PDB file of C-alpha atoms in Angstrom:
ATOM      1  CA  UNK A   1      11.855  11.203  -9.880  1.00 38.00           C
ATOM      2  CA  UNK A   2      15.440  10.114 -10.325  1.00 39.00           C
ATOM      3  CA  UNK A   3      17.313  12.667 -12.374  1.00 40.00           C
ATOM      4  CA  UNK A   4      20.413  11.620 -14.282  1.00 41.00           C
ATOM      5  CA  UNK A   5      22.875  13.271 -16.625  1.00 49.00           C
ATOM      6  CA  UNK A   6      26.430  12.463 -17.579  1.00 63.00           C
ATOM      7  CA  UNK A   7      29.304  13.802 -15.532  1.00 84.00           C
ATOM      8  CA  UNK A   8      31.171  16.405 -17.547  1.00 89.00           C
ATOM      9  CA  UNK A   9      34.212  16.236 -15.233  1.00 91.00           C
ATOM     10  CA  UNK A  10      34.494  12.456 -15.613  1.00 89.00           C
ATOM     11  CA  UNK A  11      34.129  12.777 -19.381  1.00 91.00           C
ATOM     12  CA  UNK A  12      36.994  15.253 -19.706  1.00 93.00           C
ATOM     13  CA  UNK A  13      39.192  13.294 -17.299  1.00 93.00           C
ATOM     14  CA  UNK A  14      38.577  10.123 -19.292  1.00 93.00           C
ATOM     15  CA  UNK A  15      39.305  11.948 -22.539  1.00 95.00           C
ATOM     16  CA  UNK A  16      42.525  13.336 -21.050  1.00 96.00           C
ATOM     17  CA  UNK A  17      43.543   9.832 -19.998  1.00 96.00           C
ATOM     18  CA  UNK A  18      43.095   8.435 -23.495  1.00 96.00           C
ATOM     19  CA  UNK A  19      44.994  11.358 -25.016  1.00 97.00           C
ATOM     20  CA  UNK A  20      47.956  10.644 -22.700  1.00 97.00           C
ATOM     21  CA  UNK A  21      47.807   6.934 -23.507  1.00 97.00           C
ATOM     22  CA  UNK A  22      47.680   7.675 -27.226  1.00 96.00           C
ATOM     23  CA  UNK A  23      50.681  10.005 -26.953  1.00 97.00           C
ATOM     24  CA  UNK A  24      52.758   7.436 -25.053  1.00 96.00           C
ATOM     25  CA  UNK A  25      51.772   4.689 -27.498  1.00 96.00           C
ATOM     26  CA  UNK A  26      52.788   6.894 -30.413  1.00 95.00           C
ATOM     27  CA  UNK A  27      56.195   7.584 -28.886  1.00 94.00           C
ATOM     28  CA  UNK A  28      56.749   3.860 -28.315  1.00 94.00           C
ATOM     29  CA  UNK A  29      55.582   3.079 -31.844  1.00 93.00           C
ATOM     30  CA  UNK A  30      58.078   5.530 -33.333  1.00 91.00           C
ATOM     31  CA  UNK A  31      61.005   3.684 -31.735  1.00 88.00           C
ATOM     32  CA  UNK A  32      60.163   0.427 -33.514  1.00 87.00           C
ATOM     33  CA  UNK A  33      61.955  -0.372 -36.757  1.00 82.00           C
ATOM     34  CA  UNK A  34      59.287  -2.946 -37.527  1.00 82.00           C
ATOM     35  CA  UNK A  35      56.040  -1.269 -38.601  1.00 85.00           C
ATOM     36  CA  UNK A  36      53.285  -2.819 -36.523  1.00 88.00           C
ATOM     37  CA  UNK A  37      49.664  -2.633 -37.538  1.00 90.00           C
ATOM     38  CA  UNK A  38      47.863   0.165 -35.709  1.00 92.00           C
ATOM     39  CA  UNK A  39      44.699  -1.837 -35.014  1.00 94.00           C
ATOM     40  CA  UNK A  40      46.755  -4.593 -33.406  1.00 93.00           C
ATOM     41  CA  UNK A  41      48.533  -2.074 -31.192  1.00 94.00           C
ATOM     42  CA  UNK A  42      45.190  -0.628 -30.090  1.00 95.00           C
ATOM     43  CA  UNK A  43      43.805  -4.115 -29.455  1.00 96.00           C
ATOM     44  CA  UNK A  44      46.808  -5.095 -27.331  1.00 95.00           C
ATOM     45  CA  UNK A  45      46.500  -1.913 -25.242  1.00 96.00           C
ATOM     46  CA  UNK A  46      42.795  -2.557 -24.642  1.00 96.00           C
ATOM     47  CA  UNK A  47      43.382  -6.183 -23.638  1.00 96.00           C
ATOM     48  CA  UNK A  48      46.241  -5.061 -21.374  1.00 95.00           C
ATOM     49  CA  UNK A  49      43.747  -2.918 -19.471  1.00 95.00           C
ATOM     50  CA  UNK A  50      42.045  -6.004 -18.051  1.00 94.00           C
ATOM     51  CA  UNK A  51      43.189  -6.706 -14.530  1.00 93.00           C
ATOM     52  CA  UNK A  52      42.168  -8.113 -11.168  1.00 92.00           C
ATOM     53  CA  UNK A  53      41.135  -5.129  -9.077  1.00 87.00           C
ATOM     54  CA  UNK A  54      40.059  -4.286  -5.552  1.00 86.00           C
ATOM     55  CA  UNK A  55      37.425  -1.660  -4.793  1.00 83.00           C
ATOM     56  CA  UNK A  56      38.020   1.269  -2.481  1.00 79.00           C
ATOM     57  CA  UNK A  57      35.451   3.870  -1.478  1.00 75.00           C
ATOM     58  CA  UNK A  58      36.877   7.386  -1.344  1.00 66.00           C
ATOM     59  CA  UNK A  59      34.661  10.415  -0.721  1.00 62.00           C
ATOM     60  CA  UNK A  60      31.557   8.446  -1.720  1.00 63.00           C
ATOM     61  CA  UNK A  61      33.241   7.452  -4.982  1.00 70.00           C
ATOM     62  CA  UNK A  62      34.050   3.857  -5.910  1.00 72.00           C
ATOM     63  CA  UNK A  63      37.718   3.572  -6.866  1.00 78.00           C
ATOM     64  CA  UNK A  64      39.182   0.464  -8.522  1.00 84.00           C
ATOM     65  CA  UNK A  65      42.821  -0.360  -7.816  1.00 86.00           C
ATOM     66  CA  UNK A  66      44.416  -2.813 -10.262  1.00 89.00           C
ATOM     67  CA  UNK A  67      46.447  -5.587  -8.657  1.00 89.00           C
ATOM     68  CA  UNK A  68      47.120  -8.372 -11.172  1.00 92.00           C
ATOM     69  CA  UNK A  69      47.738  -7.804 -14.920  1.00 94.00           C
ATOM     70  CA  UNK A  70      45.363 -10.462 -16.239  1.00 94.00           C
ATOM     71  CA  UNK A  71      45.272  -8.998 -19.742  1.00 94.00           C
ATOM     72  CA  UNK A  72      49.071  -8.947 -19.968  1.00 95.00           C
ATOM     73  CA  UNK A  73      49.250 -12.592 -18.921  1.00 95.00           C
ATOM     74  CA  UNK A  74      46.712 -13.599 -21.559  1.00 94.00           C
ATOM     75  CA  UNK A  75      48.592 -11.695 -24.250  1.00 94.00           C
ATOM     76  CA  UNK A  76      51.870 -13.293 -23.192  1.00 93.00           C
ATOM     77  CA  UNK A  77      50.422 -16.793 -23.488  1.00 93.00           C
ATOM     78  CA  UNK A  78      48.916 -16.054 -26.909  1.00 92.00           C
ATOM     79  CA  UNK A  79      51.732 -13.998 -28.462  1.00 91.00           C
ATOM     80  CA  UNK A  80      54.683 -16.086 -27.316  1.00 89.00           C
ATOM     81  CA  UNK A  81      53.599 -18.890 -29.656  1.00 85.00           C
ATOM     82  CA  UNK A  82      55.180 -17.020 -32.541  1.00 85.00           C
ATOM     83  CA  UNK A  83      58.769 -15.920 -32.210  1.00 81.00           C
ATOM     84  CA  UNK A  84      59.232 -12.162 -31.813  1.00 82.00           C
ATOM     85  CA  UNK A  85      55.540 -11.301 -31.558  1.00 89.00           C
ATOM     86  CA  UNK A  86      55.474 -10.935 -27.777  1.00 91.00           C
ATOM     87  CA  UNK A  87      58.636  -8.850 -27.916  1.00 91.00           C
ATOM     88  CA  UNK A  88      57.015  -6.506 -30.441  1.00 91.00           C
ATOM     89  CA  UNK A  89      53.841  -5.954 -28.445  1.00 93.00           C
ATOM     90  CA  UNK A  90      55.143  -6.336 -24.904  1.00 93.00           C
ATOM     91  CA  UNK A  91      55.465  -2.590 -24.197  1.00 95.00           C
ATOM     92  CA  UNK A  92      51.963  -1.896 -25.480  1.00 96.00           C
ATOM     93  CA  UNK A  93      50.516  -4.659 -23.311  1.00 95.00           C
ATOM     94  CA  UNK A  94      52.137  -3.198 -20.214  1.00 96.00           C
ATOM     95  CA  UNK A  95      51.063   0.281 -21.287  1.00 96.00           C
ATOM     96  CA  UNK A  96      47.497  -0.993 -21.151  1.00 95.00           C
ATOM     97  CA  UNK A  97      47.948  -2.325 -17.612  1.00 96.00           C
ATOM     98  CA  UNK A  98      49.702   0.781 -16.251  1.00 96.00           C
ATOM     99  CA  UNK A  99      47.004   2.918 -17.843  1.00 95.00           C
ATOM    100  CA  UNK A 100      44.733   1.678 -15.042  1.00 95.00           C
ATOM    101  CA  UNK A 101      46.815   3.703 -12.608  1.00 94.00           C
ATOM    102  CA  UNK A 102      46.640   6.752 -14.852  1.00 95.00           C
ATOM    103  CA  UNK A 103      42.844   6.537 -14.776  1.00 94.00           C
ATOM    104  CA  UNK A 104      43.017   5.997 -11.010  1.00 92.00           C
ATOM    105  CA  UNK A 105      44.984   9.228 -10.550  1.00 94.00           C
ATOM    106  CA  UNK A 106      42.598  11.121 -12.815  1.00 93.00           C
ATOM    107  CA  UNK A 107      39.621   9.733 -10.890  1.00 89.00           C
ATOM    108  CA  UNK A 108      41.088  10.957  -7.602  1.00 90.00           C
ATOM    109  CA  UNK A 109      41.770  14.374  -9.135  1.00 92.00           C
ATOM    110  CA  UNK A 110      38.215  14.583 -10.444  1.00 90.00           C
ATOM    111  CA  UNK A 111      36.708  14.290  -6.942  1.00 87.00           C
ATOM    112  CA  UNK A 112      37.746  17.758  -5.630  1.00 90.00           C
ATOM    113  CA  UNK A 113      37.133  19.297  -9.067  1.00 92.00           C
ATOM    114  CA  UNK A 114      33.626  17.822  -9.158  1.00 90.00           C
ATOM    115  CA  UNK A 115      32.856  19.132  -5.673  1.00 89.00           C
ATOM    116  CA  UNK A 116      34.225  22.552  -6.554  1.00 92.00           C
ATOM    117  CA  UNK A 117      32.265  22.917  -9.789  1.00 91.00           C
ATOM    118  CA  UNK A 118      29.154  21.139  -8.513  1.00 91.00           C
ATOM    119  CA  UNK A 119      28.951  21.664  -4.711  1.00 90.00           C
ATOM    120  CA  UNK A 120      27.070  18.655  -3.310  1.00 85.00           C
ATOM    121  CA  UNK A 121      25.652  20.631  -0.373  1.00 85.00           C
ATOM    122  CA  UNK A 122      24.024  23.343  -2.515  1.00 89.00           C
ATOM    123  CA  UNK A 123      20.394  22.830  -3.610  1.00 90.00           C
ATOM    124  CA  UNK A 124      21.022  24.716  -6.859  1.00 88.00           C
ATOM    125  CA  UNK A 125      23.302  21.847  -7.912  1.00 90.00           C
ATOM    126  CA  UNK A 126      20.351  19.447  -7.891  1.00 90.00           C
ATOM    127  CA  UNK A 127      17.610  21.891  -8.919  1.00 89.00           C
ATOM    128  CA  UNK A 128      18.755  23.909 -11.901  1.00 84.00           C
ATOM    129  CA  UNK A 129      16.110  23.824 -14.614  1.00 82.00           C
ATOM    130  CA  UNK A 130      12.555  24.537 -13.369  1.00 84.00           C
ATOM    131  CA  UNK A 131      10.758  24.642 -16.720  1.00 85.00           C
ATOM    132  CA  UNK A 132       8.783  21.456 -16.140  1.00 85.00           C
ATOM    133  CA  UNK A 133       9.092  21.007 -12.370  1.00 88.00           C
ATOM    134  CA  UNK A 134       5.964  19.882 -10.514  1.00 88.00           C
ATOM    135  CA  UNK A 135       5.129  18.478  -7.094  1.00 89.00           C
ATOM    136  CA  UNK A 136       3.125  15.323  -6.410  1.00 89.00           C
ATOM    137  CA  UNK A 137       1.526  14.025  -3.219  1.00 87.00           C
ATOM    138  CA  UNK A 138       2.977  10.757  -1.937  1.00 85.00           C
ATOM    139  CA  UNK A 139       0.961  10.429   1.292  1.00 81.00           C
ATOM    140  CA  UNK A 140      -2.757  10.630   2.145  1.00 79.00           C
ATOM    141  CA  UNK A 141      -2.080  13.379   4.687  1.00 74.00           C
ATOM    142  CA  UNK A 142      -0.917  15.736   1.924  1.00 76.00           C
ATOM    143  CA  UNK A 143      -3.157  18.626   0.870  1.00 78.00           C
ATOM    144  CA  UNK A 144      -3.659  19.777  -2.705  1.00 81.00           C
ATOM    145  CA  UNK A 145      -0.777  22.091  -3.519  1.00 83.00           C
ATOM    146  CA  UNK A 146       1.287  22.989  -6.556  1.00 85.00           C
ATOM    147  CA  UNK A 147       4.852  24.257  -6.747  1.00 87.00           C
ATOM    148  CA  UNK A 148       5.529  27.984  -6.874  1.00 85.00           C
ATOM    149  CA  UNK A 149       8.415  28.116  -9.340  1.00 86.00           C
ATOM    150  CA  UNK A 150       9.246  31.770  -8.683  1.00 87.00           C
ATOM    151  CA  UNK A 151       9.481  31.225  -4.939  1.00 87.00           C
ATOM    152  CA  UNK A 152      11.500  28.058  -5.371  1.00 88.00           C
ATOM    153  CA  UNK A 153      13.986  29.804  -7.667  1.00 86.00           C
ATOM    154  CA  UNK A 154      14.235  32.722  -5.240  1.00 86.00           C
ATOM    155  CA  UNK A 155      14.710  30.518  -2.176  1.00 86.00           C
ATOM    156  CA  UNK A 156      17.398  28.276  -3.682  1.00 85.00           C
ATOM    157  CA  UNK A 157      20.061  30.851  -2.811  1.00 82.00           C
ATOM    158  CA  UNK A 158      18.532  31.696   0.578  1.00 83.00           C
ATOM    159  CA  UNK A 159      17.830  28.324   2.159  1.00 84.00           C
ATOM    160  CA  UNK A 160      19.814  27.274   5.213  1.00 81.00           C
ATOM    161  CA  UNK A 161      21.254  23.817   5.663  1.00 81.00           C
ATOM    162  CA  UNK A 162      20.070  22.130   8.840  1.00 77.00           C
ATOM    163  CA  UNK A 163      20.512  18.781  10.536  1.00 72.00           C
ATOM    164  CA  UNK A 164      18.009  16.148   9.538  1.00 65.00           C
ATOM    165  CA  UNK A 165      17.071  13.199  11.760  1.00 58.00           C
ATOM    166  CA  UNK A 166      16.798  10.562   9.049  1.00 53.00           C
ATOM    167  CA  UNK A 167      16.524   7.636  11.496  1.00 58.00           C
ATOM    168  CA  UNK A 168      13.599   9.252  13.266  1.00 57.00           C
ATOM    169  CA  UNK A 169      11.892   9.972   9.950  1.00 54.00           C
ATOM    170  CA  UNK A 170      12.431   6.377   8.851  1.00 55.00           C
ATOM    171  CA  UNK A 171      10.858   5.004  12.027  1.00 58.00           C
ATOM    172  CA  UNK A 172       7.839   7.279  11.744  1.00 56.00           C
ATOM    173  CA  UNK A 173       7.392   6.589   8.054  1.00 53.00           C
ATOM    174  CA  UNK A 174       8.010   2.862   7.757  1.00 51.00           C
ATOM    175  CA  UNK A 175       7.828   1.322  11.232  1.00 52.00           C
ATOM    176  CA  UNK A 176       4.820   3.119  12.700  1.00 51.00           C
ATOM    177  CA  UNK A 177       2.437   1.698  10.107  1.00 50.00           C
ATOM    178  CA  UNK A 178      -0.464   1.143  12.515  1.00 54.00           C
ATOM    179  CA  UNK A 179      -1.040   4.833  13.087  1.00 50.00           C
ATOM    180  CA  UNK A 180      -3.118   5.774  10.045  1.00 52.00           C
ATOM    181  CA  UNK A 181      -3.739   9.286  11.342  1.00 53.00           C
ATOM    182  CA  UNK A 182      -0.118  10.312  11.590  1.00 59.00           C
ATOM    183  CA  UNK A 183       1.188  13.258   9.567  1.00 64.00           C
ATOM    184  CA  UNK A 184       3.980  12.461   7.148  1.00 75.00           C
ATOM    185  CA  UNK A 185       6.853  14.933   7.503  1.00 82.00           C
ATOM    186  CA  UNK A 186       7.580  14.931   3.752  1.00 86.00           C
ATOM    187  CA  UNK A 187       4.296  14.212   1.950  1.00 88.00           C
ATOM    188  CA  UNK A 188       5.365  15.749  -1.373  1.00 89.00           C
ATOM    189  CA  UNK A 189       7.840  14.714  -4.035  1.00 91.00           C
ATOM    190  CA  UNK A 190       9.419  17.088  -6.529  1.00 90.00           C
ATOM    191  CA  UNK A 191       9.427  15.718 -10.083  1.00 89.00           C
ATOM    192  CA  UNK A 192      10.549  16.736 -13.585  1.00 88.00           C
ATOM    193  CA  UNK A 193      13.348  18.949 -12.322  1.00 87.00           C
ATOM    194  CA  UNK A 194      16.844  18.927 -13.807  1.00 86.00           C
ATOM    195  CA  UNK A 195      20.155  19.068 -12.025  1.00 88.00           C
ATOM    196  CA  UNK A 196      22.947  21.382 -13.122  1.00 88.00           C
ATOM    197  CA  UNK A 197      24.079  20.405 -16.608  1.00 87.00           C
ATOM    198  CA  UNK A 198      27.125  18.172 -16.596  1.00 87.00           C
ATOM    199  CA  UNK A 199      26.939  17.308 -12.893  1.00 87.00           C
ATOM    200  CA  UNK A 200      25.981  13.682 -13.459  1.00 85.00           C
ATOM    201  CA  UNK A 201      24.083  13.724 -10.154  1.00 85.00           C
ATOM    202  CA  UNK A 202      21.014  11.687  -9.278  1.00 85.00           C
ATOM    203  CA  UNK A 203      18.620  12.752  -6.564  1.00 88.00           C
ATOM    204  CA  UNK A 204      15.134  12.470  -5.153  1.00 90.00           C
ATOM    205  CA  UNK A 205      13.745  15.638  -3.579  1.00 91.00           C
ATOM    206  CA  UNK A 206      11.039  15.593  -0.920  1.00 91.00           C
ATOM    207  CA  UNK A 207       9.105  18.671   0.205  1.00 91.00           C
ATOM    208  CA  UNK A 208       8.061  19.109   3.826  1.00 89.00           C
ATOM    209  CA  UNK A 209       4.404  19.458   4.775  1.00 86.00           C
ATOM    210  CA  UNK A 210       4.715  23.186   5.484  1.00 87.00           C
ATOM    211  CA  UNK A 211       6.427  23.767   2.136  1.00 87.00           C
ATOM    212  CA  UNK A 212       9.487  25.315   3.813  1.00 88.00           C
ATOM    213  CA  UNK A 213      11.726  22.289   4.040  1.00 89.00           C
ATOM    214  CA  UNK A 214      13.248  20.205   1.251  1.00 89.00           C
ATOM    215  CA  UNK A 215      15.118  16.942   1.644  1.00 91.00           C
ATOM    216  CA  UNK A 216      17.570  16.092  -1.132  1.00 91.00           C
ATOM    217  CA  UNK A 217      18.383  12.403  -1.116  1.00 89.00           C
ATOM    218  CA  UNK A 218      21.217  10.991  -3.221  1.00 86.00           C
ATOM    219  CA  UNK A 219      22.642   7.485  -3.340  1.00 80.00           C
ATOM    220  CA  UNK A 220      25.155   8.389  -0.623  1.00 79.00           C
ATOM    221  CA  UNK A 221      23.935  11.431   1.294  1.00 84.00           C
ATOM    222  CA  UNK A 222      20.891  13.360   2.457  1.00 87.00           C
ATOM    223  CA  UNK A 223      20.753  17.152   2.668  1.00 89.00           C
ATOM    224  CA  UNK A 224      18.014  19.032   4.492  1.00 91.00           C
ATOM    225  CA  UNK A 225      17.324  22.707   3.792  1.00 90.00           C
ATOM    226  CA  UNK A 226      14.825  25.209   5.246  1.00 90.00           C
ATOM    227  CA  UNK A 227      13.494  28.285   3.490  1.00 88.00           C
ATOM    228  CA  UNK A 228      11.906  31.394   4.972  1.00 86.00           C
ATOM    229  CA  UNK A 229       8.672  31.011   3.013  1.00 89.00           C
ATOM    230  CA  UNK A 230       6.743  28.098   1.585  1.00 89.00           C
ATOM    231  CA  UNK A 231       7.528  27.018  -1.966  1.00 88.00           C
ATOM    232  CA  UNK A 232       4.025  25.530  -2.273  1.00 88.00           C
ATOM    233  CA  UNK A 233       0.854  27.312  -3.284  1.00 84.00           C
ATOM    234  CA  UNK A 234      -2.790  26.357  -3.270  1.00 78.00           C
ATOM    235  CA  UNK A 235      -4.139  24.796  -6.426  1.00 67.00           C
ATOM    236  CA  UNK A 236      -6.190  27.215  -8.500  1.00 62.00           C
ATOM    237  CA  UNK A 237      -9.268  25.305  -9.684  1.00 52.00           C
ATOM    238  CA  UNK A 238      -9.868  27.877 -12.400  1.00 49.00           C
ATOM    239  CA  UNK A 239      -6.621  26.943 -14.174  1.00 48.00           C
TER     240      UNK A 239
END
């Protein structure tokens, strides 16, 4: 079914962002003659992060662009009640707001890195660990088959990417419900597979009736691949 793992690229980019923020905050802190409490500095930075943002979709990735410094405004209203407090924490509040743009830059940088390390148009990105992989029938027209792990592993590097008519498949699958004798193009579903570690990718993988085609469906894209031989094998009743 759906396969999920954390994105290693996003993790390291986020960690890098916080390291940069911590370094800048430390340099600002050193310039103060008044010794501020560390936990208050951290709290002000975190509150300063809050902002009114607009969403922008870039390369199938949701990007948030901060527009209004809501957190800074709240801190100003609260801290100005006591003389000198806003002046002491003002730079840290704005550091929190401008950190949104640092994370934005890192997010944009992570897109090409992610695609380079985990190519989205390669089946091996979505099917990496085959230890527990199985295939299940999802349509009455499907015959009794099991997955041939050795063939699947062998064909992952040999499959060819081809154009897939998703609209036509949708019409035949969901709109033509009166024809009970029709043959489903993808009557099998691959389950219990694992994507490449650290990719953070989710997918559902359908297997074509002849066992030579696989359809990898993600939240944003569909990729259709054809192999030279079938990755299915007849079920051995003796097993």
